[in-house]
Amino acid sequence: MGSTANDVRSEPVELDEIDKKLLRMLAENARRTNNSMAAELAIAPSTCLARVNRLRETGVIRRYTVDVNPERIGRALQALIFVRIRPGARHTMSTFSSEIRGLRGVTQLFFLGGTDDFVIHLAVRDSHDVRQFVLDHLSANPAVASTQTSLVFDHLPGGPWV
Amino acid sequence: MGSTANDVRSEPVELDEIDKKLLRMLAENARRTNNSMAAELAIAPSTCLARVNRLRETGVIRRYTVDVNPERIGRALQALIFVRIRPGARHTMSTFSSEIRGLRGVTQLFFLGGTDDFVIHLAVRDSHDVRQFVLDHLSANPAVASTQTSLVFDHLPGGPWV
DNA sequence: TTTGAAATACCCTTAAG
DNA sequence: CTTAAGGGTATTTCAAA
């Protein structure tokens, strides 16, 4: 297959107005039927399908997914944890990130340049869980130089891409 | 309609193992067919459908959406911008956040407690765009006390919720 | 590329156990 | 919660413009 979906260094995909509208529609409701989108855009369903498939195959759409409301599953508390790795342990950073992602409550991970090396976006039940997370997975790790935790009062995800 | 979907203060929804597996499946591919999920879980399609509808109606699933790869649409550069509001202008914060979200390139907004008041997750074409964003929308705003920008080398979104 | 039509596959509802 | 069957709709393919 000659797909370029996973080649992150390939040229960006050119998007016309229809593509952008499709992305906005799908960002709002990824389960909208092809027919309803085609109708709204006044194009043929087959054309619409070809467009959407192209967005998927070229990797513009990485995946169709769900936006989970953390509060509704008992994760009432969100935090950003800023992590610095010890200068002598920088080479362990990729290992570290692999360990962190996949841990319960970790919803996002940012790999930064600058004073902090990582930002962990955590969604857990209460402050006890935050403390436990930091103790178990950060403070206990000799590669970690320091951490700083900030509470997230509000999180507005998934802004418009196009 | 007696839905509790928008009542963020209502009790969390109890999730059993099947619900959790459904969430994981849908997080990975929100467009999976009901039948295929039912088959994998060895439950009846009608049961499966009822489960998924319940997740949606109770607000556990806020929306079905797409994960867009910013690099594929020419947004090769991501940054986190940490913003402090002047103490005397704290009352303008909600106005400020409304203005920021919806701006081109803003993909997430965190409303924080702690030393910084906001974190803006930006995805743009190049460093020029970052600079322009900060100048136009942050530095120019008298409510903004300071900003600090960090480049995002890598972003791992959408970790497992359950 | 886009289209329209045809064939296939799938979903949703209902009713009954 | 499950099974089973119906009617209805969506998806997909493909030849032609």
XYZ file of C-alpha atoms (C1' of nucleotides) in Angstrom:
358
model
C 0.000 0.000 0.000
C 1.418 3.329 -1.005
C -0.228 5.197 1.822
C 1.582 8.120 3.361
C -0.537 8.109 6.492
C 2.252 7.250 8.875
C 4.960 9.280 7.244
C 4.908 12.285 9.495
C 7.524 14.058 7.426
C 5.585 13.987 4.196
C 4.036 17.143 2.865
C 0.904 18.473 4.536
C -2.391 17.610 2.899
C -4.065 20.414 1.002
C -7.542 21.027 2.346
C -10.204 22.875 0.423
C -13.342 24.373 1.957
C -15.258 21.111 1.718
C -12.537 19.202 3.522
C -12.467 21.786 6.269
C -16.213 21.679 6.691
C -16.089 17.905 6.854
C -13.438 18.073 9.553
C -15.532 20.480 11.561
C -18.610 18.302 11.197
C -16.744 15.182 12.216
C -15.071 16.940 15.128
C -18.532 17.815 16.381
C -19.993 14.392 15.728
C -17.756 11.690 14.328
C -20.726 9.371 13.931
C -22.671 11.564 11.561
C -23.798 9.612 8.562
C -22.144 10.139 5.262
C -25.502 10.916 3.702
C -26.362 13.729 6.059
C -22.991 15.368 5.565
C -23.259 15.028 1.812
C -26.708 16.617 1.935
C -25.510 19.529 4.034
C -22.606 20.148 1.692
C -24.734 19.619 -1.409
C -22.419 16.999 -2.861
C -22.992 13.369 -3.801
C -22.691 10.791 -1.017
C -20.048 8.957 -2.981
C -18.012 12.124 -3.302
C -18.401 12.824 0.353
C -17.284 9.339 1.239
C -14.234 9.666 -0.977
C -13.307 12.921 0.765
C -13.647 11.466 4.233
C -11.715 8.351 3.280
C -8.968 10.546 1.909
C -8.772 12.501 5.171
C -8.406 9.222 6.990
C -5.929 7.652 4.599
C -3.664 10.672 4.438
C -3.536 10.743 8.231
C -5.284 14.076 8.684
C -7.791 12.149 10.748
C -5.618 10.069 13.026
C -8.567 8.234 14.516
C -12.218 8.506 15.358
C -12.565 8.717 19.104
C -14.750 9.724 22.011
C -14.569 12.746 24.242
C -15.091 11.337 27.736
C -16.388 13.592 30.487
C -14.099 12.779 33.426
C -16.561 14.031 36.014
C -19.175 11.541 34.888
C -16.890 8.618 35.638
C -15.844 9.830 39.042
C -12.720 11.707 37.977
C -13.728 15.001 39.515
C -10.201 16.315 39.882
C -7.845 17.254 37.089
C -4.297 18.443 37.439
C -1.309 19.401 35.351
C 1.944 18.054 36.702
C 5.117 19.735 35.508
C 8.087 17.427 35.651
C 11.806 18.109 35.391
C 14.224 15.315 34.672
C 17.666 15.383 36.253
C 20.233 16.640 33.733
C 22.200 13.437 34.115
C 19.129 11.327 33.373
C 17.923 12.979 30.186
C 18.686 9.858 28.208
C 15.986 8.036 30.143
C 13.271 10.425 29.055
C 11.726 8.291 26.368
C 11.601 5.344 28.720
C 10.036 7.571 31.302
C 7.344 8.852 28.984
C 6.474 5.323 27.937
C 6.013 4.374 31.559
C 3.883 7.375 32.387
C 1.479 7.088 29.509
C -0.834 4.228 30.154
C -0.953 4.848 33.861
C -4.428 5.215 35.313
C -5.574 8.814 35.098
C -3.023 10.018 32.565
C -5.034 11.558 29.778
C -2.331 13.486 27.959
C 1.390 13.820 27.956
C 3.379 16.767 26.640
C 7.063 16.409 25.892
C 8.439 19.925 26.261
C 11.423 22.051 25.482
C 12.211 24.652 28.101
C 12.567 24.523 31.835
C 10.122 21.668 32.340
C 10.566 18.451 30.448
C 7.098 16.967 30.730
C 3.583 18.011 31.471
C 1.223 15.291 32.602
C -2.491 15.907 32.353
C -4.099 13.840 35.060
C -7.773 13.149 35.741
C -8.474 11.352 38.989
C -11.011 11.128 41.782
C -9.565 13.392 44.434
C -6.449 15.053 45.776
C -5.427 11.856 47.501
C -5.103 10.217 44.106
C -2.928 13.055 42.840
C -0.630 12.787 45.802
C -0.431 9.043 45.389
C 0.330 9.380 41.704
C 3.182 11.792 42.342
C 4.615 9.691 45.136
C 4.355 6.387 43.333
C 5.373 7.327 39.833
C 7.354 10.553 40.039
C 9.033 11.162 43.391
C 10.012 7.514 43.560
C 11.793 7.776 40.240
C 15.444 8.811 40.587
C 15.383 10.372 37.128
C 12.863 12.966 38.304
C 14.448 16.165 39.560
C 11.285 17.970 40.590
C 7.559 18.166 40.089
C 5.034 20.931 40.402
C 1.313 20.287 40.443
C -1.403 22.742 39.450
C -5.105 22.097 39.772
C -7.176 22.380 36.608
C -10.332 24.353 37.347
C -11.624 23.965 33.855
C -10.541 22.243 30.696
C -11.839 23.125 27.267
C -10.766 20.356 24.909
C -10.877 19.942 21.166
C -10.854 23.411 19.757
C -11.527 23.867 16.035
C -8.609 22.704 13.970
C -9.478 24.355 10.713
C -36.568 14.464 28.932
C -35.244 13.329 32.274
C -31.672 13.094 31.150
C -28.919 13.971 33.554
C -26.341 14.411 30.831
C -25.739 18.082 31.428
C -25.971 18.044 35.166
C -22.309 18.005 36.001
C -23.001 17.769 39.697
C -25.048 14.596 39.517
C -23.566 11.369 40.752
C -20.972 9.627 38.619
C -22.177 6.818 36.391
C -21.318 3.334 37.578
C -19.343 1.469 34.943
C -18.964 -2.278 34.888
C -16.325 -4.165 32.949
C -18.405 -4.202 29.784
C -18.908 -0.441 29.895
C -15.193 0.087 30.356
C -14.333 -2.162 27.473
C -16.832 -0.332 25.292
C -15.257 2.978 26.215
C -11.833 1.660 25.332
C -13.070 0.317 22.013
C -14.789 3.547 21.132
C -11.797 5.609 22.193
C -9.755 3.622 19.741
C -12.333 3.736 16.970
C -15.541 5.637 17.555
C -16.939 4.383 14.266
C -16.785 0.704 15.072
C -20.043 -0.974 14.298
C -22.295 -2.023 17.087
C -22.298 -5.579 15.833
C -18.548 -5.974 15.867
C -18.306 -4.664 19.410
C -21.117 -6.932 20.532
C -19.359 -9.876 18.954
C -16.049 -9.085 20.620
C -17.733 -8.757 23.991
C -19.892 -11.827 23.411
C -23.116 -9.978 24.157
C -26.199 -9.375 22.055
C -26.122 -6.422 19.670
C -29.234 -4.995 21.265
C -27.608 -5.119 24.680
C -24.491 -3.530 23.319
C -26.466 -0.766 21.697
C -28.318 -0.081 24.921
C -25.008 0.173 26.767
C -23.513 2.603 24.301
C -26.659 4.724 24.232
C -26.609 4.861 28.001
C -22.987 6.042 27.998
C -23.998 8.797 25.631
C -27.190 9.785 27.418
C -25.610 9.909 30.850
C -22.898 12.179 29.516
C -20.005 9.779 30.025
C -19.431 10.125 26.305
C -19.581 13.865 25.745
C -19.266 13.530 21.996
C -17.884 11.405 19.223
C -15.023 13.266 17.628
C -11.893 13.024 15.523
C -8.282 13.111 16.534
C -6.663 15.402 13.985
C -2.959 15.127 13.287
C -1.797 18.756 13.294
C 1.303 18.027 11.248
C -0.770 16.697 8.372
C -2.578 19.993 8.013
C 0.509 22.127 8.121
C 0.557 22.820 11.844
C 4.041 21.517 12.435
C 4.661 23.544 15.572
C 2.926 23.103 18.896
C 3.433 25.170 21.992
C 2.111 25.552 25.496
C 1.670 29.161 26.525
C 1.445 29.849 30.235
C -0.464 33.009 30.986
C -0.761 35.066 34.143
C -3.543 37.561 34.552
C -2.883 40.776 36.461
C -4.244 40.467 40.019
C -6.442 43.498 39.451
C -7.938 41.956 36.311
C -8.941 38.559 37.633
C -12.577 39.330 37.135
C -11.987 39.458 33.382
C -10.737 35.901 33.238
C -13.896 34.272 31.954
C -14.188 36.893 29.246
C -10.580 36.304 28.385
C -10.956 32.564 28.102
C -13.973 32.956 25.855
C -11.949 35.171 23.564
C -8.997 32.836 23.438
C -10.865 29.678 22.680
C -11.988 29.725 19.104
C -8.881 31.540 17.931
C -7.062 29.850 15.073
C -4.598 27.333 16.423
C -5.991 27.052 19.933
C -6.637 23.373 20.460
C -7.066 23.293 24.231
C -7.411 25.677 27.093
C -6.667 24.923 30.741
C -8.006 27.171 33.469
C -5.585 26.714 36.335
C -5.157 27.300 40.017
C -1.637 28.152 41.047
C 0.912 30.611 39.801
C -0.281 30.528 36.200
C -3.897 31.208 35.386
C -4.169 29.701 31.924
C -2.389 27.277 29.721
C -3.045 27.548 26.015
C -2.230 24.611 23.795
C -1.432 26.014 20.396
C -0.850 24.230 17.094
C 0.375 26.453 14.292
C 2.625 26.431 11.271
C 5.840 27.912 12.568
C 7.450 30.051 15.229
C 6.359 33.180 13.451
C 2.750 32.204 14.060
C 3.430 31.648 17.741
C 5.035 35.030 18.081
C 2.172 36.647 16.233
C -0.387 34.888 18.414
C 1.270 36.086 21.589
C 1.636 39.617 20.321
C -1.870 39.924 18.951
C -3.891 38.155 21.581
C -1.855 38.158 24.776
C 0.699 40.946 25.020
C -1.800 43.380 23.569
C -4.293 42.551 26.301
C -3.882 44.760 29.386
C -5.310 42.027 31.588
C -2.322 39.812 30.810
C 0.507 40.153 33.298
C 2.955 37.773 31.669
C 3.309 34.862 29.296
C 5.779 32.076 28.972
C 5.967 29.876 25.910
C 7.346 26.340 25.761
C 7.697 24.298 22.612
C 5.956 20.951 22.513
C 8.312 18.350 21.103
C 5.758 15.617 21.316
C 2.137 15.326 22.340
C 0.475 12.067 23.267
C -3.262 12.701 23.383
C -6.182 10.663 24.518
C -4.821 8.251 27.056
C -7.053 5.454 28.329
C -9.785 6.800 30.559
C -10.835 3.590 32.186
C -12.749 14.288 -9.478
C -17.480 13.853 -9.334
C -21.605 11.538 -10.091
C -25.799 8.330 -9.889
C -27.478 3.936 -9.448
C -27.233 -0.695 -7.962
C -25.860 -4.139 -4.650
C -24.438 -5.111 -0.333
C -24.132 -4.692 4.380
C -25.591 -2.970 8.452
C -28.540 -0.821 11.956
C -32.580 -0.185 14.715
C -36.949 -1.530 16.406
C -40.033 -4.605 17.996
C -41.847 -8.548 20.315
C -41.338 -12.555 22.993
C -38.794 -15.581 26.169
C -30.549 -9.633 29.205
C -31.222 -12.291 25.004
C -32.888 -13.973 20.461
C -34.926 -13.339 16.008
C -36.911 -11.049 12.158
C -38.722 -6.845 9.743
C -38.241 -2.696 7.547
C -35.421 0.854 6.622
C -31.160 3.201 5.933
C -26.222 3.720 5.108
C -22.165 2.312 2.825
C -19.690 0.867 -0.929
C -18.524 -0.088 -5.626
C -18.117 1.068 -10.373
C -18.873 2.695 -14.936
C -19.469 6.956 -17.155
C -19.108 11.884 -17.710
